[in-house]
């Protein structure tokens, strides 16, 4: 699935099952919440925090997909073509960071 296809599928779901998009600010708050859930799981899986009973059974991929879903919603409702934006972002990183990381003594 391309990013564009994902944007179309999310839009179709929102318009049929989801009724309508939440406001942009609500989706920003939801995105923050979803990133927090992902961070919580990462801290338990790869960090120093221990699992609580409520954390068990959570799926890392599902948490990442929740973040992606809301990000796609925000892109759709603000008219952003994520596929094009990502392509441009890669170009920017390739130009700006061509030698940066290679020359970083910390890496």
Coordinates of C-alpha atoms in Angstrom, one line a residue:
X1 CA 0.0 0.0 0.0
X2 CA 1.3 3.4 -0.9
X3 CA 1.0 6.4 1.5
X4 CA -1.5 7.9 -1.0
X5 CA -3.6 4.7 -0.9
X6 CA -3.5 4.8 2.9
X7 CA -4.7 8.4 2.9
X8 CA -7.6 7.4 0.5
X9 CA -8.5 4.4 2.7
X10 CA -8.6 6.4 5.9
X11 CA -10.7 9.1 4.1
X12 CA -13.1 6.5 2.9
X13 CA -13.5 5.0 6.4
X14 CA -13.9 8.5 8.0
X15 CA -16.7 9.4 5.5
X16 CA -18.6 6.1 5.9
X17 CA -17.9 4.7 9.3
X18 CA -16.4 7.5 11.2
X19 CA -19.1 10.0 10.1
X20 CA -16.7 13.0 9.9
X21 CA -13.2 14.1 10.9
X22 CA -12.6 15.5 14.3
X23 CA -11.4 19.0 14.3
X24 CA -7.8 19.6 13.5
X25 CA -7.0 20.6 17.1
X26 CA -8.8 17.6 18.5
X27 CA -6.8 15.4 16.2
X28 CA -3.6 17.1 17.4
X29 CA -4.6 16.2 20.9
X30 CA -5.4 12.6 19.9
X31 CA -2.1 12.4 18.1
X32 CA -0.3 13.5 21.3
X33 CA -2.2 10.9 23.3
X34 CA -1.4 8.1 20.8
X35 CA 2.3 9.1 20.8
X36 CA 2.2 8.9 24.6
X37 CA 0.8 5.4 24.5
X38 CA 3.5 4.4 22.1
X39 CA 6.1 6.0 24.4
X40 CA 4.8 4.2 27.4
X41 CA 5.1 0.8 25.7
X42 CA 8.6 1.6 24.4
X43 CA 9.7 2.6 27.9
X44 CA 8.5 -0.7 29.2
X45 CA 9.8 -2.9 26.3
X46 CA 13.2 -1.2 25.7
X47 CA 13.6 1.2 28.7
X48 CA 13.9 0.8 32.4
X49 CA 10.3 0.8 33.4
X50 CA 8.6 -2.4 34.3
X51 CA 5.2 -3.6 32.9
X52 CA 2.0 -2.9 34.8
X53 CA -0.8 -5.3 34.4
X54 CA -2.6 -2.7 32.2
X55 CA 0.4 -2.6 29.9
X56 CA 0.5 -6.3 29.2
X57 CA -0.9 -7.5 25.9
X58 CA -0.3 -4.2 24.1
X59 CA 1.1 -4.5 20.6
X60 CA 3.9 -2.2 19.5
X61 CA 2.9 -2.3 15.9
X62 CA -0.7 -1.5 16.8
X63 CA 0.4 1.5 18.8
X64 CA 2.5 2.7 15.9
X65 CA -0.5 2.2 13.5
X66 CA -2.6 4.3 15.8
X67 CA -0.1 7.2 15.5
X68 CA 0.0 6.8 11.7
X69 CA -3.8 6.7 11.5
X70 CA -4.2 10.0 13.3
X71 CA -1.4 11.6 11.3
X72 CA -3.1 10.5 8.1
X73 CA -6.3 12.0 9.3
X74 CA -4.6 15.3 10.0
X75 CA -2.9 15.2 6.5
X76 CA -6.3 14.5 4.9
X77 CA -8.1 17.3 6.6
X78 CA -5.4 19.9 6.0
X79 CA -4.8 19.0 2.3
X80 CA -1.3 17.5 2.8
X81 CA -0.2 14.8 0.3
X82 CA 2.0 12.8 2.8
X83 CA 3.6 10.8 0.0
X84 CA 4.8 14.0 -1.7
X85 CA 5.7 15.6 1.6
X86 CA 7.8 12.5 2.6
X87 CA 9.6 12.5 -0.7
X88 CA 10.5 16.1 -0.3
X89 CA 11.6 15.5 3.3
X90 CA 13.9 12.7 2.2
X91 CA 15.5 15.0 -0.4
X92 CA 16.0 17.7 2.2
X93 CA 17.6 15.2 4.6
X94 CA 19.9 13.8 1.8
X95 CA 21.1 17.3 0.9
X96 CA 21.4 18.8 4.4
X97 CA 22.7 15.7 6.2
X98 CA 24.8 14.1 3.4
X99 CA 28.0 14.2 5.6
X100 CA 26.6 15.3 9.0
X101 CA 26.1 11.9 10.5
X102 CA 29.2 10.3 8.9
X103 CA 31.3 13.1 10.4
X104 CA 29.7 12.9 13.9
X105 CA 32.3 11.4 16.3
X106 CA 29.5 10.4 18.6
X107 CA 28.2 7.9 16.1

